[in-house]
CSV table of C-alpha atoms in Angstrom, one decimal:
chain,number,residue,atom,x,y,z
A,1,MET,CA,55.6,250.4,73.2
A,2,ALA,CA,55.3,248.0,70.3
A,3,LYS,CA,52.3,248.4,68.0
A,4,ASN,CA,49.8,245.6,67.8
A,5,LYS,CA,50.1,243.7,64.6
A,6,ASN,CA,47.0,243.2,62.3
A,7,LEU,CA,46.1,239.7,61.3
A,8,PHE,CA,43.2,237.9,59.7
A,9,GLN,CA,41.0,235.4,61.6
A,10,CYS,CA,38.2,233.1,60.6
A,11,GLU,CA,34.9,233.8,62.5
A,12,ALA,CA,33.8,230.2,62.2
A,13,CYS,CA,36.7,228.2,63.4
A,14,GLY,CA,39.0,230.9,64.8
A,15,VAL,CA,42.1,230.0,62.8
A,16,ALA,CA,44.6,232.9,62.3
A,17,LEU,CA,45.8,233.7,58.8
A,18,SER,CA,48.6,235.9,57.5
A,19,LYS,CA,46.4,237.4,54.7
A,20,TRP,CA,42.8,237.7,53.7
A,21,ALA,CA,41.1,234.8,51.9
A,22,GLY,CA,37.6,234.4,50.5
A,23,GLN,CA,37.4,230.8,51.9
A,24,CYS,CA,38.9,229.6,55.2
A,25,PRO,CA,41.5,226.9,54.4
A,26,GLU,CA,40.7,225.1,57.6
A,27,CYS,CA,36.9,224.9,57.9
A,28,ARG,CA,36.2,225.7,54.2
A,29,GLU,CA,33.6,228.3,55.0
A,30,TRP,CA,33.1,231.3,52.7
A,31,ASN,CA,33.2,235.0,53.6
A,32,CYS,CA,34.2,234.4,57.2
A,33,VAL,CA,37.7,235.8,57.3
A,34,ILE,CA,37.9,239.2,59.0
A,35,GLU,CA,40.8,241.6,59.9
A,36,THR,CA,41.6,241.8,63.6
A,37,VAL,CA,44.3,243.0,66.0
A,38,ALA,CA,46.8,240.6,67.5
A,39,ALA,CA,47.1,241.6,71.1
A,40,PRO,CA,49.0,240.0,74.1
A,41,GLN,CA,47.1,237.1,75.4
A,42,PRO,CA,45.7,237.5,79.0
A,43,PRO,CA,47.6,235.7,81.7
A,44,GLY,CA,46.4,232.3,82.8
A,45,ARG,CA,44.4,231.7,79.6
A,46,PHE,CA,45.9,228.2,79.3
A,47,SER,CA,45.1,227.2,82.9
A,48,GLY,CA,42.0,225.2,82.0
A,49,PHE,CA,38.3,225.5,82.7
A,50,SER,CA,37.9,223.0,85.5
A,51,GLY,CA,38.5,225.5,88.3
A,52,GLN,CA,40.6,223.1,90.2
A,53,LEU,CA,43.9,224.4,91.5
A,54,SER,CA,45.5,221.1,92.1
A,55,ASN,CA,47.0,219.1,89.2
A,56,GLU,CA,47.4,215.9,91.2
A,57,VAL,CA,46.4,212.8,89.4
A,58,LYS,CA,43.7,210.8,91.3
A,59,ASP,CA,42.0,207.6,90.9
A,60,LEU,CA,38.3,208.1,90.0
A,61,ALA,CA,37.1,205.5,92.4
A,62,SER,CA,38.7,207.3,95.3
A,63,ILE,CA,36.9,210.6,94.6
A,64,GLY,CA,33.8,211.1,96.8
A,65,HIS,CA,30.7,211.4,94.6
A,66,SER,CA,28.6,214.0,96.3
A,67,ASN,CA,24.9,214.0,95.3
A,68,THR,CA,24.7,217.4,93.6
A,69,THR,CA,21.4,219.0,94.3
A,70,ARG,CA,20.0,220.6,91.1
A,71,MET,CA,18.3,224.0,91.4
A,72,THR,CA,14.8,223.6,90.2
A,73,THR,CA,13.8,226.8,88.3
A,74,GLY,CA,10.1,226.5,88.9
A,75,VAL,CA,9.6,226.6,85.1
A,76,GLY,CA,8.8,223.0,84.4
A,77,GLU,CA,9.5,223.1,80.6
A,78,LEU,CA,13.0,224.6,81.2
A,79,ASP,CA,13.8,222.0,83.9
A,80,ARG,CA,12.8,219.3,81.5
A,81,VAL,CA,15.2,220.6,78.8
A,82,LEU,CA,18.0,220.9,81.4
A,83,GLY,CA,17.5,217.4,82.6
A,84,GLY,CA,15.8,218.2,85.9
A,85,GLY,CA,17.1,221.6,86.9
A,86,ILE,CA,20.2,223.8,86.9
A,87,VAL,CA,23.5,222.1,88.0
A,88,PRO,CA,25.7,224.3,90.1
A,89,GLY,CA,28.9,225.2,88.3
A,90,SER,CA,27.5,224.6,84.9
A,91,VAL,CA,27.6,227.0,82.0
A,92,ILE,CA,24.6,227.2,79.7
A,93,LEU,CA,24.6,228.9,76.2
A,94,LEU,CA,21.1,230.1,75.1
A,95,GLY,CA,20.8,231.2,71.5
A,96,GLY,CA,17.9,232.4,69.3
A,97,ASP,CA,16.6,234.9,66.8
A,98,PRO,CA,16.2,238.6,67.9
A,99,GLY,CA,13.0,239.2,69.7
A,100,ILE,CA,12.1,235.5,70.2
A,101,GLY,CA,12.0,235.9,74.0
A,102,LYS,CA,15.5,235.0,75.4
A,103,SER,CA,15.7,238.0,77.7
A,104,THR,CA,12.0,237.6,78.7
A,105,LEU,CA,12.6,234.0,79.7
A,106,LEU,CA,15.7,234.8,81.7
A,107,ILE,CA,14.1,237.7,83.6
A,108,GLN,CA,11.2,235.4,84.5
A,109,LEU,CA,13.8,232.8,85.6
A,110,VAL,CA,15.6,235.3,87.9
A,111,SER,CA,12.3,236.5,89.4
A,112,ALA,CA,11.3,232.9,90.1
A,113,LEU,CA,14.6,232.1,91.8
A,114,ALA,CA,14.9,235.5,93.7
A,115,GLY,CA,13.4,234.2,96.9
A,116,ARG,CA,15.4,230.9,97.0
A,117,PHE,CA,18.8,231.5,95.3
A,118,PRO,CA,20.8,234.7,95.0
A,119,SER,CA,21.0,235.7,91.3
A,120,LEU,CA,22.7,238.4,89.3
A,121,TYR,CA,21.4,239.6,85.9
A,122,ILE,CA,24.1,241.3,83.8
A,123,THR,CA,23.0,243.1,80.7
A,124,GLY,CA,25.2,244.7,78.1
A,125,GLU,CA,22.5,245.5,75.6
A,126,GLU,CA,20.0,247.6,77.6
A,127,SER,CA,19.9,249.9,80.5
A,128,LEU,CA,18.5,249.0,84.0
A,129,GLU,CA,15.5,251.3,83.3
A,130,GLN,CA,14.6,249.3,80.2
A,131,LEU,CA,15.1,246.0,82.2
A,132,GLY,CA,12.8,247.3,84.9
A,133,MET,CA,10.1,248.4,82.4
A,134,ARG,CA,10.1,244.9,80.9
A,135,ALA,CA,9.8,243.3,84.3
A,136,SER,CA,7.0,245.6,85.3
A,137,ARG,CA,5.1,244.9,82.0
A,138,LEU,CA,5.4,241.2,82.7
A,139,GLU,CA,4.0,241.9,86.3
A,140,LEU,CA,7.0,240.2,87.9
A,141,SER,CA,8.1,240.6,91.5
A,142,LEU,CA,11.1,242.9,91.5
A,143,ASP,CA,12.1,242.1,95.1
A,144,GLY,CA,15.5,240.4,95.3
A,145,ILE,CA,16.4,240.8,91.6
A,146,ARG,CA,20.0,242.0,91.4
A,147,CYS,CA,21.0,243.7,88.1
A,148,LEU,CA,24.1,245.3,86.6
A,149,THR,CA,24.9,247.0,83.4
A,150,GLU,CA,28.5,246.2,82.4
A,151,THR,CA,30.4,244.9,79.4
A,152,SER,CA,33.9,244.4,80.9
A,153,VAL,CA,34.6,240.8,82.0
A,154,GLU,CA,37.0,242.0,84.6
A,155,GLN,CA,34.4,244.3,86.1
A,156,ILE,CA,31.7,241.6,85.9
A,157,LEU,CA,33.8,239.1,87.8
A,158,GLY,CA,34.7,241.7,90.4
A,159,HIS,CA,31.0,242.4,91.1
A,160,ALA,CA,30.3,238.7,91.1
A,161,GLU,CA,33.0,238.1,93.7
A,162,SER,CA,31.2,240.5,96.1
A,163,GLU,CA,27.6,239.4,95.3
A,164,LYS,CA,28.4,235.6,95.4
A,165,PRO,CA,25.4,234.6,93.3
A,166,LYS,CA,24.3,231.0,92.6
A,167,LEU,CA,23.0,232.0,89.2
A,168,MET,CA,24.6,234.6,86.9
A,169,ILE,CA,23.2,235.7,83.5
A,170,VAL,CA,25.3,237.5,80.9
A,171,ASP,CA,23.2,239.1,78.2
A,172,SER,CA,25.0,238.7,75.8
A,173,ILE,CA,28.4,237.1,75.2
A,174,GLN,CA,28.8,239.2,72.0
A,175,THR,CA,28.7,242.5,74.0
A,176,VAL,CA,31.3,241.7,76.7
A,177,TYR,CA,35.0,242.1,76.3
A,178,ARG,CA,38.3,241.5,78.0
A,179,GLU,CA,40.4,244.6,78.7
A,180,SER,CA,43.7,242.9,77.8
A,181,LEU,CA,42.6,242.4,74.2
A,182,ALA,CA,42.5,245.2,71.7
A,183,SER,CA,39.9,243.7,69.4
A,184,ALA,CA,36.3,244.9,69.4
A,185,PRO,CA,33.5,243.1,71.4
A,186,GLY,CA,31.9,240.4,69.3
A,187,SER,CA,35.1,239.4,67.5
A,188,VAL,CA,36.4,235.9,67.5
A,189,ALA,CA,39.2,236.5,70.1
A,190,GLN,CA,36.9,238.5,72.4
A,191,ILE,CA,34.1,235.9,72.4
A,192,ARG,CA,36.5,233.0,73.0
A,193,GLU,CA,38.5,234.7,75.8
A,194,SER,CA,35.5,236.2,77.5
A,195,ALA,CA,33.7,232.9,77.5
A,196,ALA,CA,36.9,231.1,78.8
A,197,ALA,CA,37.1,233.5,81.7
A,198,LEU,CA,33.4,233.1,82.6
A,199,VAL,CA,33.6,229.3,82.4
A,200,HIS,CA,36.7,229.2,84.6
A,201,TRP,CA,35.0,231.4,87.2
A,202,ALA,CA,31.8,229.4,87.1
A,203,LYS,CA,33.7,226.1,87.8
A,204,ALA,CA,35.8,227.7,90.5
A,205,GLN,CA,32.9,229.3,92.4
A,206,ASN,CA,30.4,226.6,91.7
A,207,CYS,CA,28.0,229.1,90.2
A,208,CYS,CA,25.7,228.5,87.2
A,209,VAL,CA,26.4,231.0,84.4
A,210,VAL,CA,23.9,231.5,81.5
A,211,LEU,CA,25.3,233.1,78.4
A,212,VAL,CA,23.0,234.6,75.8
A,213,GLY,CA,24.3,234.2,72.3
A,214,HIS,CA,23.4,235.9,69.1
A,215,VAL,CA,22.7,233.9,66.0
A,216,THR,CA,23.7,234.5,62.4
A,217,LYS,CA,21.3,234.9,59.4
A,218,GLU,CA,21.7,231.1,58.8
A,219,GLY,CA,20.4,230.4,62.3
A,220,ALA,CA,23.7,229.2,63.9
A,221,LEU,CA,25.3,230.7,67.0
A,222,ALA,CA,27.5,233.7,66.1
A,223,GLY,CA,31.2,233.4,66.9
A,224,PRO,CA,33.7,230.6,66.8
A,225,ARG,CA,32.4,227.0,67.0
A,226,VAL,CA,34.7,226.4,70.0
A,227,LEU,CA,32.2,228.4,72.1
A,228,GLU,CA,29.8,225.6,72.0
A,229,HIS,CA,32.5,223.1,73.0
A,230,MET,CA,33.5,225.2,76.1
A,231,VAL,CA,30.0,225.3,77.7
A,232,ASP,CA,28.1,222.4,79.3
A,233,ALA,CA,24.7,222.9,77.6
A,234,VAL,CA,23.6,224.6,74.4
A,235,LEU,CA,19.9,225.5,74.1
A,236,TYR,CA,18.3,226.9,71.0
A,237,PHE,CA,15.2,229.1,71.1
A,238,GLU,CA,13.1,228.4,68.0
A,239,SER,CA,9.8,229.7,66.5
A,240,ASP,CA,8.1,230.1,63.2
A,241,ALA,CA,7.3,233.5,61.9
A,242,GLY,CA,4.0,234.8,63.2
A,243,SER,CA,3.6,231.9,65.7
A,244,ARG,CA,3.1,232.7,69.4
A,245,PHE,CA,4.6,229.3,70.4
A,246,ARG,CA,8.3,229.0,71.3
A,247,VAL,CA,10.4,225.8,71.4
A,248,ILE,CA,13.6,225.4,73.5
A,249,ARG,CA,15.7,222.5,72.1
A,250,ALA,CA,18.8,221.2,73.8
A,251,VAL,CA,21.5,220.3,71.2
A,252,LYS,CA,24.2,219.7,73.8
A,253,ASN,CA,23.7,218.8,77.5
A,254,ARG,CA,26.3,217.2,79.7
A,255,PHE,CA,23.8,216.7,82.5
A,256,GLY,CA,20.7,215.5,80.6
A,257,ALA,CA,19.2,214.2,77.4
A,258,VAL,CA,20.1,215.8,74.1
A,259,ASN,CA,17.3,216.9,71.8
A,260,GLU,CA,15.0,217.4,74.7
A,261,LEU,CA,12.1,219.8,73.9
A,262,GLY,CA,10.4,222.5,76.0
A,263,MET,CA,7.2,224.3,74.8
A,264,PHE,CA,6.2,227.8,75.7
A,265,ALA,CA,3.5,230.2,74.5
A,266,MET,CA,4.2,234.0,74.3
A,267,THR,CA,1.5,236.0,76.0
A,268,GLY,CA,1.2,239.6,77.1
A,269,LYS,CA,2.6,238.6,80.5
A,270,GLY,CA,5.6,236.7,79.2
A,271,LEU,CA,6.2,233.1,78.3
A,272,LYS,CA,3.8,230.5,79.6
A,273,GLU,CA,4.4,226.8,79.8
A,274,VAL,CA,2.6,224.5,77.4
A,275,LYS,CA,1.8,221.4,79.5
A,276,ASN,CA,0.2,219.4,76.7
A,277,PRO,CA,1.9,220.2,73.4
A,278,SER,CA,0.1,217.5,71.5
A,279,ALA,CA,-3.1,219.6,71.6
A,280,ILE,CA,-1.3,222.4,69.7
A,281,PHE,CA,-0.3,220.3,66.7
A,282,LEU,CA,-3.7,218.6,66.2
A,283,SER,CA,-6.3,220.4,64.1
A,284,GLY,CA,-9.3,219.1,66.0
A,285,ASN,CA,-11.4,218.4,63.0
A,286,ASP,CA,-14.7,216.7,64.0
A,287,GLN,CA,-14.9,214.8,60.6
A,288,PRO,CA,-12.0,213.0,58.9
A,289,VAL,CA,-10.6,214.9,55.9
A,290,SER,CA,-8.5,213.5,53.0
A,291,GLY,CA,-4.8,214.1,53.0
A,292,SER,CA,-4.5,214.2,56.8
A,293,SER,CA,-2.9,211.8,59.2
A,294,VAL,CA,-1.8,211.9,62.8
A,295,THR,CA,1.5,210.5,64.1
A,296,VAL,CA,3.5,210.3,67.3
A,297,VAL,CA,7.0,211.7,67.2
A,298,ARG,CA,9.7,211.6,69.9
A,299,GLU,CA,11.4,214.8,71.0
A,300,GLY,CA,13.9,213.9,73.6
A,301,THR,CA,12.0,211.8,76.2
A,302,ARG,CA,8.6,213.2,75.3
A,303,PRO,CA,6.2,211.7,72.8
A,304,ILE,CA,4.2,214.4,70.9
A,305,LEU,CA,1.2,213.9,68.6
A,306,VAL,CA,1.4,215.9,65.4
A,307,GLU,CA,-0.8,216.1,62.3
A,308,VAL,CA,0.7,215.7,58.8
A,309,GLN,CA,-1.3,217.2,56.0
A,310,ALA,CA,-0.7,216.6,52.2
A,311,LEU,CA,-2.3,218.1,49.1
A,312,VAL,CA,-1.8,216.4,45.7
A,313,ASP,CA,-3.2,218.4,42.8
A,314,PRO,CA,-2.8,218.0,39.0
A,315,SER,CA,-0.1,220.4,37.8
A,316,HIS,CA,-0.1,222.6,34.7
A,317,LEU,CA,3.6,223.2,34.9
A,318,ASN,CA,6.4,221.5,33.1
A,319,ASN,CA,8.1,220.8,36.4
A,320,PRO,CA,5.5,220.0,39.1
A,321,ARG,CA,6.1,221.6,42.5
A,322,ARG,CA,7.4,219.7,45.5
A,323,VAL,CA,6.9,221.7,48.8
A,324,ALA,CA,7.7,220.2,52.2
A,325,LEU,CA,7.2,222.3,55.4
A,326,GLY,CA,8.4,220.7,58.6
A,327,LEU,CA,9.7,217.7,56.8
A,328,GLU,CA,12.9,217.0,54.8
A,329,HIS,CA,12.5,217.7,51.1
A,330,ASN,CA,14.7,214.7,50.2
A,331,ARG,CA,12.5,212.5,52.4
A,332,LEU,CA,9.5,213.6,50.4
A,333,ALA,CA,11.2,212.7,47.2
A,334,MET,CA,12.0,209.2,48.5
A,335,MET,CA,8.4,208.6,49.6
A,336,LEU,CA,7.1,209.6,46.1
A,337,ALA,CA,9.5,207.2,44.5
A,338,VAL,CA,8.5,204.4,46.9
A,339,LEU,CA,4.8,205.2,46.3
A,340,HIS,CA,5.4,204.9,42.5
A,341,ARG,CA,7.6,201.7,42.6
A,342,HIS,CA,5.8,199.7,45.3
A,343,GLY,CA,2.3,201.2,45.4
A,344,GLY,CA,1.7,201.8,41.7
A,345,VAL,CA,0.8,205.4,42.2
A,346,ALA,CA,2.6,207.9,39.9
A,347,LEU,CA,2.5,211.6,40.9
A,348,SER,CA,5.0,212.9,38.3
A,349,ASP,CA,2.3,215.2,36.8
A,350,HIS,CA,0.9,216.4,40.1
A,351,ASP,CA,1.9,219.2,42.5
A,352,VAL,CA,2.7,217.8,45.9
A,353,PHE,CA,2.5,219.9,49.1
A,354,ILE,CA,3.1,218.5,52.6
A,355,ASN,CA,3.0,220.3,55.9
A,356,VAL,CA,3.2,219.6,59.6
A,357,VAL,CA,0.5,221.4,61.5
A,358,GLY,CA,1.6,224.0,64.0
A,359,GLY,CA,5.1,224.6,62.6
A,360,MET,CA,6.6,221.5,64.1
A,361,ARG,CA,9.8,220.2,62.4
A,362,ILE,CA,10.2,216.4,62.2
A,363,SER,CA,13.5,214.8,61.4
A,364,GLU,CA,13.0,211.2,62.6
A,365,THR,CA,12.0,208.4,60.2
A,366,ALA,CA,8.8,207.6,62.1
A,367,ALA,CA,7.0,210.2,59.9
A,368,ASP,CA,7.6,208.2,56.7
A,369,LEU,CA,4.4,206.1,57.0
A,370,PRO,CA,2.1,209.1,57.8
A,371,MET,CA,3.7,211.1,55.0
A,372,LEU,CA,3.1,208.3,52.5
A,373,LEU,CA,-0.5,207.7,53.7
A,374,SER,CA,-1.3,211.4,53.6
A,375,LEU,CA,-0.1,211.6,50.0
A,376,TYR,CA,-2.2,208.6,49.0
A,377,SER,CA,-5.2,209.8,50.9
A,378,SER,CA,-5.1,213.2,49.2
A,379,PHE,CA,-4.5,211.6,45.7
A,380,ARG,CA,-7.5,209.2,46.1
A,381,ASP,CA,-9.6,211.7,48.1
A,382,ARG,CA,-10.2,209.0,50.7
A,383,PRO,CA,-10.1,210.2,54.3
A,384,MET,CA,-8.4,208.1,56.9
A,385,ALA,CA,-10.5,206.6,59.7
A,386,ALA,CA,-11.3,208.8,62.6
A,387,LYS,CA,-9.2,208.5,65.7
A,388,MET,CA,-6.4,206.6,63.9
A,389,ILE,CA,-2.7,207.2,64.3
A,390,CYS,CA,0.2,205.8,62.3
A,391,PHE,CA,4.0,205.7,62.5
A,392,GLY,CA,6.8,203.7,61.0
A,393,GLU,CA,9.8,203.9,58.7
A,394,ILE,CA,9.5,203.1,55.0
A,395,GLY,CA,12.4,201.3,53.4
A,396,LEU,CA,13.4,201.7,49.7
A,397,SER,CA,12.4,198.1,49.0
A,398,GLY,CA,8.9,198.9,50.2
A,399,GLU,CA,9.0,197.3,53.7
A,400,VAL,CA,7.6,199.0,56.8
A,401,ARG,CA,10.4,199.1,59.4
A,402,PRO,CA,10.0,199.5,63.2
A,403,VAL,CA,10.9,202.7,65.1
A,404,PRO,CA,12.2,203.1,68.7
A,405,ASP,CA,9.9,203.5,71.7
A,406,GLY,CA,6.8,202.1,70.0
A,407,GLU,CA,5.0,201.3,73.3
A,408,GLN,CA,5.4,204.8,74.7
A,409,ARG,CA,4.0,206.2,71.4
A,410,LEU,CA,1.0,204.0,71.7
A,411,LYS,CA,0.4,204.9,75.3
A,412,GLU,CA,0.5,208.6,74.3
A,413,ALA,CA,-2.0,208.0,71.5
A,414,ALA,CA,-4.4,206.0,73.8
A,415,SER,CA,-4.3,208.8,76.4
A,416,HIS,CA,-5.6,211.2,73.8
A,417,GLY,CA,-8.5,209.0,72.8
A,418,PHE,CA,-7.2,207.4,69.7
A,419,THR,CA,-8.7,203.9,69.0
A,420,THR,CA,-6.7,202.6,66.0
A,421,ALA,CA,-3.0,202.4,65.3
A,422,MET,CA,-1.4,201.5,62.0
A,423,ILE,CA,2.2,200.5,62.9
A,424,PRO,CA,5.0,198.2,61.8
A,425,ALA,CA,4.5,194.6,62.7
A,426,ALA,CA,7.7,194.6,64.7
A,427,ASN,CA,6.3,197.4,66.9
A,428,ALA,CA,3.1,195.5,67.7
A,429,PRO,CA,2.9,195.0,71.5
A,430,ARG,CA,1.7,191.7,73.1
A,431,LYS,CA,-0.9,193.7,75.0
A,432,PRO,CA,-2.0,196.9,73.5
A,433,PRO,CA,-3.1,199.8,75.6
A,434,ASN,CA,-6.8,199.8,76.7
A,435,GLY,CA,-9.1,201.0,74.0
A,436,LEU,CA,-6.5,200.9,71.2
A,437,SER,CA,-6.6,198.3,68.4
A,438,ILE,CA,-3.5,197.5,66.5
A,439,VAL,CA,-3.2,197.2,62.7
A,440,SER,CA,0.2,195.5,61.9
A,441,LEU,CA,1.9,196.5,58.6
A,442,ARG,CA,4.7,194.7,56.7
A,443,ASN,CA,5.0,196.6,53.4
A,444,VAL,CA,3.7,199.6,51.5
A,445,ARG,CA,1.1,197.8,49.5
A,446,ASP,CA,-0.4,196.3,52.7
A,447,SER,CA,-0.7,199.8,54.2
A,448,LEU,CA,-2.4,201.2,51.1
A,449,GLU,CA,-4.9,198.3,51.0
A,450,ARG,CA,-5.7,198.9,54.6
A,451,LEU,CA,-6.3,202.6,53.9
A,452,SER,CA,-8.6,201.7,50.9
C-alpha cells in the first residue's frame, strides 16, 4: 500500500503548496500554511451540491414553482434573520465566540420544534449527559429531542437516513471528519469535504442542516473561505464582553435580506428575545446632557434608535487621543476635519472620545450628523433639545446628504415619543408623522447654528 504524501495547505483559501511558506502566494495571508496529508479523495466529491440526479438541461419557465413552506421556529428574532423561517433543504452556518450561546440557542430551537418537526441534534463536542444537563438547566421540554454523539460524517448520514429529520444540527463542523481522508478533524481538507457531504445530503433529502462553526482570534470563521460559499446562509453571533445582550447578524442569506439583525438577552433560562431593541440603546436620561444625541440606524429591515455620546476634553498630551467605540475611527477623523474646516471648531488640542451606548456597532453613514453634533455639543457644553433625533451623511465639502429609508426612520422615532427631527433637507417628507416636527439641514454650519 502506497504511503500518503505530505503536502502543505493554506488554511484560509485551501490552496495546496509543495513546501512551507510564511505567506500564502494566493490569498496573501500570513502564518496560515500548515502541513497536512494528501489522501485519496472520496468518491463522488465532484458530483455537485444540488442533490439532483438528472443532468438534463431544462428551461426555467417550464419548471413548476412550488410554494415552499418555511418552517417557523417559534423564535421570532431568529425567523427575522432567516427571512421568515427555515427553508427546507437549506444549509445554515452559525459562527460565534466560545461561550456566546450558540449551543444554547440551538437546543432551544430543537425543543421548540420537537412537537412539530422531527429534529436531530448531533454533537461532537460534549456528551449526551452534558447536553441533557444544559437542557434541564434551561427548563426545556425534553420530549421528542433526538440526540446523537458522533464525529464521523458517514455514521452521521447513516443515522440521518433512518431518523429522516426535517432539521439536523451538527455541533460543530470542526469536530467531524470523513473516514476516507487521513488528515485530522478541523483541517482544511476535512472541513471542506465534510461540509460538501452534508450540503449534498441536505439538498437531496430536503432537510435543513445547521452547522456550528468555530471562529479564529480575529473573529472570522475558522477553516477555508470556501465553506461560506458552499452554504446558503451565514449567521454571526456577536456580543460585547460583559454584556448580556446577543446579536445575530446575517452576512449571507440566499432566502432573505442580508445584514438582518436579531436581538437576544442571555438569562438564567437561556436566550430571550428582545422585541424592542431601541429601548436597550437609549440611556433614558430625564434631562438632556451635553455630548449626547439620538439617531436612527437601519439594520437589515429594522430601524433601531441608538444614542451616540461624545466627550471632548482639553488634552495635556503631545498627541491628543482619538477613541471611537462602535463607530469607525476613520469616520471620526473625517468628522473632526469637517468640523474644523466648515464649522470653525478646532479640536487639535483636545482628547476626543465617542461611544455608541449599549455596545452597538454602526457602519452606515447616517451616523455622521449625530456624531458631529455630539462632538460640538460636548465641546460647547450645550445639551441638545429633549426628544430630538438626528440622522444624515456629512460630505467633505460640508453638505448634509440624504440617507435611505428616511420616512421609516422618522416613523420609528415618532413611535418612541420624539418630537423633533434634524434631518437632511432631501429627506424631509411632505407630511411628517403626527407629533414630529422637522428641521431641514443643508450644510454643517446650518446644523451647528440650529444646535446653538
